[in-house]
Coordinates of C-alpha atoms in Angstrom, one line a residue:
M24 CA 2.5 28.2 13.1
S25 CA 3.2 26.0 10.2
I26 CA -0.5 25.5 9.0
S27 CA -1.9 28.8 8.0
E28 CA -5.2 30.3 6.6
Y29 CA -5.4 30.6 2.8
G30 CA -4.0 34.1 1.8
S31 CA -2.7 35.0 5.3
S32 CA -0.3 33.8 7.9
R33 CA -1.5 33.0 11.4
S34 CA 0.7 32.4 14.3
E35 CA -1.9 31.4 16.9
G36 CA -2.5 27.7 17.7
I37 CA -5.7 27.7 15.5
V38 CA -6.3 26.3 12.2
V39 CA -8.8 28.4 10.2
H40 CA -10.7 27.3 7.1
P41 CA -10.3 29.8 4.2
R42 CA -12.8 32.2 2.9
G43 CA -15.6 32.2 5.5
G44 CA -14.9 28.9 7.1
H45 CA -15.0 28.1 10.7
P46 CA -12.3 27.5 13.3
V47 CA -11.3 24.0 13.6
G48 CA -10.2 24.4 17.2
R49 CA -7.0 24.5 19.0
K50 CA -4.6 21.8 18.5
G51 CA -5.4 18.7 20.4
D52 CA -8.8 19.6 21.6
G53 CA -10.4 16.8 19.4
A54 CA -12.9 19.4 18.0
T55 CA -14.6 18.2 14.8
Q56 CA -16.8 20.4 12.6
R57 CA -19.5 19.0 10.5
R58 CA -18.7 19.6 6.8
A59 CA -21.0 19.2 3.7
P60 CA -20.3 15.7 2.5
V61 CA -18.3 15.6 -0.8
L62 CA -20.1 13.9 -3.6
S63 CA -18.1 11.9 -6.2
E64 CA -18.4 13.6 -9.6
R65 CA -17.6 10.2 -11.3
V66 CA -20.6 8.6 -9.5
L67 CA -22.9 11.5 -10.3
M68 CA -21.9 11.2 -14.1
D69 CA -22.4 7.4 -14.1
M70 CA -25.8 7.9 -12.6
A71 CA -26.5 10.4 -15.4
V72 CA -25.5 7.8 -18.0
V73 CA -28.0 5.2 -16.5
V74 CA -30.8 8.0 -16.4
E75 CA -30.3 8.9 -20.0
L76 CA -30.3 5.3 -21.1
A77 CA -33.4 4.7 -19.2
L78 CA -35.1 7.9 -20.7
V79 CA -34.5 6.7 -24.2
V80 CA -36.3 3.4 -23.4
L81 CA -39.1 5.3 -21.6
A82 CA -39.3 7.4 -24.7
G83 CA -39.9 4.4 -26.7
L84 CA -42.6 3.2 -24.4
L85 CA -44.3 6.6 -24.6
A86 CA -44.2 6.8 -28.3
R87 CA -45.8 3.4 -28.4
Q88 CA -48.6 4.7 -26.0
I89 CA -49.1 7.7 -28.0
Y90 CA -49.1 6.4 -31.6
I91 CA -49.8 2.7 -31.6
V92 CA -52.2 2.6 -28.7
G93 CA -53.6 6.1 -28.7
H94 CA -53.7 7.1 -32.4
L95 CA -53.9 3.7 -34.2
E96 CA -55.9 2.1 -31.3
L97 CA -54.0 -1.3 -31.8
A98 CA -53.7 -3.6 -28.9
T99 CA -50.1 -4.7 -29.8
P100 CA -48.5 -6.7 -26.9
L101 CA -45.8 -4.7 -25.1
F102 CA -43.6 -7.8 -25.3
D103 CA -43.4 -7.4 -29.2
Y104 CA -41.6 -4.1 -28.6
L105 CA -38.9 -5.4 -26.3
P106 CA -36.4 -6.3 -29.0
P107 CA -35.7 -2.7 -30.1
L108 CA -36.1 -1.2 -26.6
V109 CA -33.4 -3.6 -25.3
A110 CA -31.0 -3.3 -28.3
V111 CA -31.0 0.5 -28.3
V112 CA -29.3 0.5 -24.9
P113 CA -25.9 -0.9 -25.9
L114 CA -26.1 0.9 -29.2
M115 CA -26.6 4.3 -27.7
Y116 CA -24.0 3.8 -25.2
W117 CA -21.3 2.8 -27.7
V118 CA -22.3 5.8 -30.0
F119 CA -22.2 8.2 -27.2
R120 CA -19.0 7.0 -25.9
E121 CA -17.5 7.2 -29.4
Y122 CA -18.6 10.8 -29.7
R123 CA -17.4 11.6 -26.2
L124 CA -20.8 12.2 -24.9
F125 CA -20.6 9.5 -22.4
P126 CA -19.9 9.9 -19.6
P127 CA -21.0 13.5 -19.3
T128 CA -18.9 15.9 -17.4
S129 CA -19.5 18.9 -15.4
G130 CA -17.7 21.1 -17.7
E131 CA -18.2 21.7 -21.5
A132 CA -19.9 18.2 -22.2
L133 CA -22.8 19.2 -20.1
T134 CA -23.5 22.2 -22.3
R135 CA -23.3 20.5 -25.7
S136 CA -25.9 21.6 -28.2
V137 CA -29.0 19.6 -29.0
A138 CA -27.6 19.2 -32.4
A139 CA -24.7 17.1 -31.0
I140 CA -27.1 14.9 -29.1
A141 CA -29.5 14.7 -31.9
G142 CA -26.7 13.7 -34.2
A143 CA -25.6 11.0 -31.9
L144 CA -29.2 9.7 -31.4
I145 CA -29.9 9.8 -35.2
L146 CA -26.8 7.5 -35.7
T147 CA -28.1 5.1 -32.9
F148 CA -31.4 4.8 -34.5
A149 CA -29.9 4.2 -37.9
L150 CA -27.8 1.5 -36.5
L151 CA -30.9 0.0 -34.8
V152 CA -32.7 0.1 -38.1
V153 CA -29.8 -1.8 -39.7
A154 CA -29.7 -4.4 -37.1
G155 CA -33.4 -4.9 -37.4
Y156 CA -33.1 -5.3 -41.2
L157 CA -30.3 -7.9 -40.7
V158 CA -32.4 -10.0 -38.4
G159 CA -35.5 -9.5 -40.6
I160 CA -37.8 -7.7 -38.0
V161 CA -37.6 -4.2 -39.3
D162 CA -40.9 -4.4 -41.1
Y163 CA -42.7 -5.3 -37.8
Y164 CA -42.5 -1.9 -36.6
S165 CA -44.2 1.4 -37.6
R166 CA -41.9 4.0 -39.1
A167 CA -44.0 6.8 -37.5
W168 CA -43.5 5.2 -34.1
A169 CA -39.7 5.1 -34.6
V170 CA -39.5 8.7 -35.7
L171 CA -41.7 9.8 -32.8
W172 CA -39.4 7.7 -30.4
L173 CA -36.4 9.4 -31.8
V174 CA -37.9 12.9 -31.2
L175 CA -38.9 12.2 -27.8
S176 CA -35.4 10.7 -27.0
I177 CA -33.7 13.9 -28.4
V178 CA -35.9 16.0 -26.2
A179 CA -35.6 13.8 -23.1
V180 CA -31.8 13.6 -23.3
S181 CA -31.3 17.3 -24.0
V182 CA -33.6 18.3 -21.1
S183 CA -31.8 15.7 -18.8
R184 CA -28.4 17.4 -19.7
A185 CA -29.7 20.8 -18.9
L186 CA -31.1 19.8 -15.7
L187 CA -27.8 17.9 -14.8
C188 CA -26.0 21.2 -15.3
Q189 CA -28.3 22.9 -12.9
V190 CA -27.9 20.2 -10.3
I191 CA -24.1 20.2 -10.6
S192 CA -24.0 24.0 -10.2
M193 CA -26.3 23.9 -7.2
L194 CA -24.3 21.2 -5.5
A195 CA -21.1 23.0 -6.1
E196 CA -22.5 26.3 -4.6
E197 CA -23.5 24.4 -1.5
G198 CA -19.9 22.8 -1.3
H199 CA -20.9 19.2 -2.1
M200 CA -18.5 19.0 -4.9
A201 CA -15.6 20.7 -3.5
R202 CA -12.6 18.5 -2.5
R203 CA -10.7 19.8 0.6
V204 CA -7.1 20.0 -0.2
A205 CA -4.0 20.6 1.8
V206 CA -0.5 21.8 0.4
I207 CA 2.7 20.9 2.0
G208 CA 6.2 21.8 0.9
A209 CA 8.9 24.2 1.6
G210 CA 9.3 27.9 1.1
D211 CA 8.0 30.1 -1.6
R212 CA 7.0 27.2 -4.0
L213 CA 3.9 26.6 -1.8
G214 CA 2.2 29.8 -2.9
G215 CA 2.8 29.0 -6.5
V216 CA 1.4 25.5 -6.3
E217 CA -1.6 26.7 -4.4
R218 CA -2.4 29.4 -7.0
Q219 CA -2.0 26.8 -9.8
L220 CA -4.4 24.4 -8.1
L221 CA -7.0 27.1 -7.9
E222 CA -6.5 28.7 -11.3
G223 CA -5.7 25.6 -13.3
G224 CA -8.7 23.6 -12.0
R225 CA -12.1 24.9 -11.0
P226 CA -12.2 26.7 -7.7
A227 CA -15.7 25.6 -7.1
R228 CA -14.4 22.0 -7.1
Q229 CA -11.5 22.4 -4.6
N230 CA -10.8 24.3 -1.6
V231 CA -7.2 24.7 -0.2
V232 CA -7.9 24.4 3.6
A233 CA -4.3 24.2 4.8
R234 CA -0.9 25.3 3.7
C235 CA 2.1 23.7 5.6
D236 CA 5.6 24.9 5.3
L237 CA 8.3 22.4 6.2
D238 CA 10.9 25.3 6.6
A239 CA 8.8 27.5 8.7
D240 CA 10.7 29.3 11.5
G241 CA 10.8 27.4 14.7
A242 CA 9.2 24.1 13.5
S243 CA 10.8 21.0 12.6
Q244 CA 9.5 18.8 9.7
A245 CA 8.3 16.2 12.2
D246 CA 6.2 18.9 13.9
V247 CA 4.8 20.3 10.6
V248 CA 3.8 16.7 9.3
G249 CA 2.4 15.7 12.8
E250 CA 0.3 18.8 12.9
L251 CA -1.1 18.1 9.3
I252 CA -1.9 14.6 10.4
A253 CA -3.7 15.8 13.5
F254 CA -5.7 18.3 11.4
G255 CA -6.6 15.4 8.9
Q256 CA -7.8 13.3 11.8
R257 CA -10.0 16.0 13.1
E258 CA -11.3 17.3 9.8
R259 CA -12.3 15.9 6.5
M260 CA -9.5 16.2 4.1
D261 CA -9.7 14.6 0.5
R262 CA -6.2 15.3 -1.0
I263 CA -2.7 16.3 0.0
V264 CA -0.6 18.0 -2.6
V265 CA 3.2 17.7 -1.9
A266 CA 5.2 20.6 -3.5
T267 CA 8.3 18.7 -4.3
D268 CA 10.5 21.6 -5.8
G269 CA 13.1 22.3 -3.2
L270 CA 12.8 19.1 -1.4
A271 CA 15.5 16.4 -1.3
R272 CA 14.1 12.9 -2.4
E273 CA 14.7 11.6 1.1
R274 CA 12.4 14.2 2.6
I275 CA 9.8 13.6 0.0
T276 CA 9.9 9.9 1.0
E277 CA 9.7 10.7 4.6
V278 CA 6.9 13.1 4.3
V279 CA 4.8 10.7 2.1
D280 CA 5.4 7.9 4.4
R281 CA 4.2 9.6 7.4
L282 CA 1.2 11.1 5.7
S283 CA 0.1 7.8 4.3
V284 CA -1.7 7.0 7.6
L285 CA -4.5 9.4 6.5
P286 CA -7.3 8.2 4.2
V287 CA -6.6 10.7 1.5
E288 CA -5.2 10.9 -1.9
I289 CA -1.5 12.0 -1.9
V290 CA -0.2 13.5 -5.0
L291 CA 3.2 15.1 -5.9
A292 CA 3.4 18.4 -7.6
S293 CA 6.0 18.3 -10.5
G294 CA 8.3 15.5 -11.5
N295 CA 10.7 15.3 -8.5
I296 CA 10.1 11.8 -7.2
A297 CA 12.0 9.4 -4.9
P298 CA 13.2 6.0 -6.5
G299 CA 10.9 3.2 -5.8
M300 CA 7.9 5.3 -5.1
P301 CA 5.0 4.1 -7.1
V302 CA 3.1 6.5 -9.3
R303 CA -0.5 5.3 -9.7
A304 CA -1.7 8.0 -12.0
A305 CA -0.7 11.3 -13.5
T306 CA -3.1 14.2 -14.1
Q307 CA -2.8 17.7 -15.4
N308 CA -4.2 20.7 -13.2
G309 CA -3.5 23.6 -15.8
D310 CA 0.2 23.9 -16.0
L311 CA 0.7 21.7 -12.9
T312 CA 1.5 18.0 -13.2
L313 CA 0.2 15.9 -10.4
L314 CA 1.6 12.5 -9.8
E315 CA -0.7 10.2 -7.6
V316 CA 1.3 8.2 -5.2
Q317 CA -1.5 7.1 -2.8
R318 CA -5.2 6.6 -3.7
R319 CA -8.0 7.2 -1.5
P320 CA -9.4 4.0 -0.3
L321 CA -13.0 3.1 -1.3
A322 CA -13.3 6.0 -3.5
D323 CA -16.2 6.8 -5.9
H324 CA -18.5 3.7 -6.2
G325 CA -16.6 1.9 -3.5
V326 CA -18.0 4.1 -0.8
W327 CA -21.6 3.2 -1.8
L328 CA -21.0 -0.4 -2.4
K329 CA -19.2 -0.9 0.9
A330 CA -22.1 0.8 2.8
L331 CA -24.6 -1.1 1.0
E332 CA -22.8 -4.4 1.7
D333 CA -22.5 -3.4 5.4
Y334 CA -26.1 -2.4 6.2
V335 CA -27.8 -4.9 3.9
L336 CA -25.8 -8.0 4.9
G337 CA -25.4 -6.7 8.4
A338 CA -29.2 -6.5 8.9
L339 CA -29.5 -10.0 7.6
A340 CA -26.8 -11.2 9.9
C341 CA -28.6 -9.6 12.8
L342 CA -31.7 -11.6 12.1
V343 CA -29.9 -14.8 11.4
F344 CA -27.8 -14.7 14.5
A345 CA -30.4 -13.3 16.8
P346 CA -31.3 -16.7 18.4
V347 CA -27.6 -17.5 18.8
M348 CA -26.8 -14.3 20.4
A349 CA -29.8 -14.7 22.7
L350 CA -28.4 -18.1 23.8
C351 CA -24.9 -16.7 24.4
A352 CA -26.3 -13.9 26.5
L353 CA -28.3 -16.4 28.6
A354 CA -25.2 -18.6 29.2
I355 CA -23.1 -15.8 30.3
R356 CA -25.8 -14.5 32.7
L357 CA -26.2 -18.0 34.2
E358 CA -22.6 -18.9 34.5
S359 CA -21.0 -15.8 36.3
P360 CA -22.1 -12.4 37.7
G361 CA -21.4 -9.3 35.7
P362 CA -22.6 -7.8 32.6
I363 CA -23.3 -9.7 29.3
F364 CA -21.4 -7.4 27.0
F365 CA -17.8 -6.2 27.3
K366 CA -17.1 -2.8 25.9
Q367 CA -13.8 -1.5 25.0
R368 CA -12.4 1.6 23.4
R369 CA -10.5 1.0 20.1
H370 CA -9.4 3.2 17.2
G371 CA -11.6 3.2 14.2
Y372 CA -11.6 4.9 10.8
N373 CA -8.9 7.5 10.6
H374 CA -8.0 6.9 14.3
A375 CA -11.4 8.0 15.6
L376 CA -12.2 6.4 18.9
I377 CA -15.0 3.9 19.0
T378 CA -16.6 1.6 21.6
V379 CA -16.4 -2.0 20.3
W380 CA -19.1 -4.5 21.6
K381 CA -18.3 -8.0 22.4
F382 CA -19.7 -10.8 24.7
R383 CA -18.0 -10.9 28.0
T384 CA -15.7 -13.9 28.2
M385 CA -13.7 -12.9 31.2
R386 CA -14.1 -12.1 34.9
V387 CA -12.5 -8.7 34.3
M388 CA -13.2 -5.8 32.2
E389 CA -9.9 -4.3 31.2
D390 CA -9.9 -1.0 29.1
G391 CA -6.9 1.0 30.4
P392 CA -3.3 1.8 29.3
V393 CA -2.1 -1.6 30.2
I394 CA -4.1 -4.8 29.0
R395 CA -2.9 -8.2 29.6
Q396 CA -3.9 -10.4 26.7
A397 CA -5.6 -13.7 27.1
S398 CA -3.3 -16.6 27.2
K399 CA -3.8 -20.5 27.1
D400 CA -5.4 -21.8 30.3
D401 CA -5.9 -18.1 31.4
D402 CA -7.8 -18.2 34.7
R403 CA -9.6 -15.1 33.9
V404 CA -11.5 -16.7 31.0
T405 CA -14.8 -18.4 32.1
R406 CA -15.9 -21.7 30.7
V407 CA -18.6 -20.2 28.5
G408 CA -16.1 -17.5 27.6
R409 CA -13.6 -20.0 26.4
F410 CA -16.1 -21.6 24.1
L411 CA -17.2 -18.2 22.8
R412 CA -13.6 -17.2 22.0
R413 CA -12.7 -20.3 20.3
T414 CA -15.6 -20.1 18.0
S415 CA -15.5 -16.4 17.7
L416 CA -19.0 -16.2 18.7
D417 CA -18.0 -13.4 21.3
E418 CA -17.5 -11.1 18.2
L419 CA -21.1 -11.2 17.1
P420 CA -22.2 -8.1 19.1
Q421 CA -20.0 -6.0 16.8
L422 CA -22.8 -6.3 14.4
I423 CA -24.1 -3.4 16.5
N424 CA -21.1 -1.4 15.6
V425 CA -21.6 -2.2 11.9
M426 CA -25.1 -1.1 11.9
R427 CA -23.9 2.2 13.7
G428 CA -21.6 2.9 10.9
E429 CA -18.4 2.4 13.1
M430 CA -17.3 -0.9 11.7
S431 CA -17.6 -3.0 8.6
L432 CA -18.3 -6.5 8.2
V433 CA -14.9 -6.9 6.4
G434 CA -11.7 -4.9 7.3
P435 CA -8.6 -4.9 9.6
R436 CA -9.4 -6.1 13.0
P437 CA -9.5 -3.3 15.6
H438 CA -7.1 -3.8 18.6
A439 CA -7.1 -2.3 22.0
I440 CA -5.8 1.1 22.4
A441 CA -2.8 0.1 24.5
H442 CA -1.8 -2.5 21.9
N443 CA -2.5 -0.1 19.0
E444 CA 0.1 2.5 20.4
L445 CA 2.6 -0.3 21.1
Y446 CA 2.5 -1.8 17.6
S447 CA 2.4 1.8 16.0
R448 CA 5.8 2.4 17.5
M449 CA 7.2 -1.1 16.6
L450 CA 5.9 -1.7 13.1
R451 CA 6.1 0.6 10.1
R452 CA 2.8 1.4 8.4
Y453 CA 0.9 -0.3 11.1
A454 CA -1.2 2.9 11.5
N455 CA -2.2 2.7 7.8
R456 CA -4.7 0.1 8.8
H457 CA -7.0 2.9 9.9
R458 CA -7.5 4.2 6.6
V459 CA -10.7 2.2 6.2
K460 CA -13.2 1.1 8.9
P461 CA -12.2 -1.8 11.1
G462 CA -14.1 -5.1 10.4
I463 CA -15.4 -8.1 12.2
T464 CA -13.4 -10.4 9.9
G465 CA -10.9 -9.7 7.4
L466 CA -8.1 -11.1 5.0
A467 CA -5.6 -11.7 7.7
Q468 CA -8.3 -13.8 9.7
I469 CA -9.1 -16.1 6.9
N470 CA -5.3 -16.7 6.4
G471 CA -5.0 -17.8 10.0
F472 CA -3.7 -14.7 11.8
R473 CA -6.1 -14.2 14.6
G474 CA -5.9 -14.7 18.4
P475 CA -3.2 -13.1 20.6
T476 CA -1.1 -10.3 19.2
D477 CA 1.9 -10.5 21.6
D478 CA 4.2 -11.9 18.8
P479 CA 5.6 -9.0 16.7
E480 CA 6.2 -11.2 13.7
L481 CA 2.7 -12.5 13.7
M482 CA 1.4 -8.9 14.0
R483 CA 3.6 -7.9 11.1
M484 CA 2.0 -10.6 8.9
R485 CA -1.3 -9.3 10.1
V486 CA -0.6 -5.8 9.0
L487 CA 0.7 -7.0 5.6
Y488 CA -2.5 -8.8 4.9
D489 CA -4.5 -5.8 6.2
L490 CA -2.6 -3.3 3.8
E491 CA -3.0 -5.8 1.0
Y492 CA -6.7 -5.8 1.6
I493 CA -6.8 -1.9 1.7
D494 CA -4.8 -1.7 -1.6
N495 CA -6.8 -4.3 -3.4
W496 CA -10.3 -3.8 -2.1
S497 CA -13.3 -5.0 -4.2
I498 CA -16.7 -6.0 -3.4
W499 CA -15.8 -9.6 -4.7
L500 CA -12.8 -9.7 -2.4
D501 CA -15.3 -8.8 0.6
L502 CA -17.6 -11.6 -0.5
R503 CA -15.0 -14.1 -0.8
I504 CA -13.7 -13.2 2.8
L505 CA -17.3 -13.5 4.1
I506 CA -17.9 -16.9 2.6
A507 CA -14.5 -18.2 3.8
T508 CA -14.8 -16.9 7.3
P509 CA -17.2 -19.5 8.8
F510 CA -14.8 -22.2 7.6
V511 CA -11.4 -20.8 8.4
G512 CA -11.9 -17.5 10.1
F513 CA -14.1 -18.2 13.0
V514 CA -12.9 -21.5 14.5
N515 CA -9.1 -21.4 14.7
R516 CA -6.5 -23.0 16.9
N517 CA -5.0 -19.8 17.7
A518 CA -8.0 -18.6 19.5
F519 CA -8.5 -19.2 23.2

């Protein structure tokens, strides 16, 4: 057995999670265990920044209510206090960034003394007073109100930092902050890299779930890498560390290339790197240098932005297209016998099987190992179906897949399983398309690559566009694709 439990060696066909984990299941059984979702530390820290900026603004409002309204009993309009309340936000952000108080971290920065926070806030308010003096409004505001605002801000931010420490510790204890890491390499170097990962970083933040020896007795490199890929498709995995010492550069290239089908971060431990392999970032984990050669797609804020886009715009699309979908369903029902919807199994995110919904456009319902693609003047296509296919209205039911979380509005188009398996063998990096959820439309579609997939060269171009989309994803790219789709993505001469 080439994948073993942390701190032990197992020879059975079972992968066991370290230190109190649960069995994954025998290889090939498709078992999947529910795991605590990992929370991005960067997202949490950015949220903390927003909260602290908001607390300072709220402290100013509270100080006004206590001193101006309560003590002086003045009915000064709230609007008059907006200039300092708005101006303090960029000033505080700049000062805290300069003093490395923004963004907070889950380590030492979270336990900074009240004096450090107070000093940064005093400087912020001093700059605010200078700005008010320069624009000639400083005399409009009570000094006592400003002092009370400063004191309340110091208290609010200090308490916020203390609570954030507690929240991070609680989440770490429950496993929400721990990244699941696999280590792969050859020989004795594996154990050393594993120890450095746990000792140089924070064990509460990462959990080595698999150790894969490429030189294990009785196992070929292809078997070991294939076993790790199967494990990564069954279980959540966040990072793969390749221990490069002792590996020829050709082997490193081959291992990384095969593992790139997984939606994980891939890093090389040490400086042994193959020529032409891109290094996206370098980090230090204790004495261990980690070179990032593949980023996890849609990491940090991207996960939340993509989900927000899918569910909000997907719900709106369901409402807007509901009458159109009803008319399509009625036309299908009136023209030919059979179900309204056609359901076909396809591969989704990380090669998981999903059932994709479409309006039925043919008199047959093919979903087997051999599927004949539609061709021009295909007698299997109904008259209504021909119109639906040419206008891509047959794809509208996939909004159901979007709302179920199986697909996205934008992403690589999913293909039938038979075609997926065929092109996975024919085209290098074809399977890398499954590092994100499949989409109703995508970058390839708005560039004219849609319709039949029987031409390997056309499919190769689709794959290039799909991989370009994955590597360069942004919310703005998604919006551009969505806007272009009705004009160049839905109605296309290649569709029939």
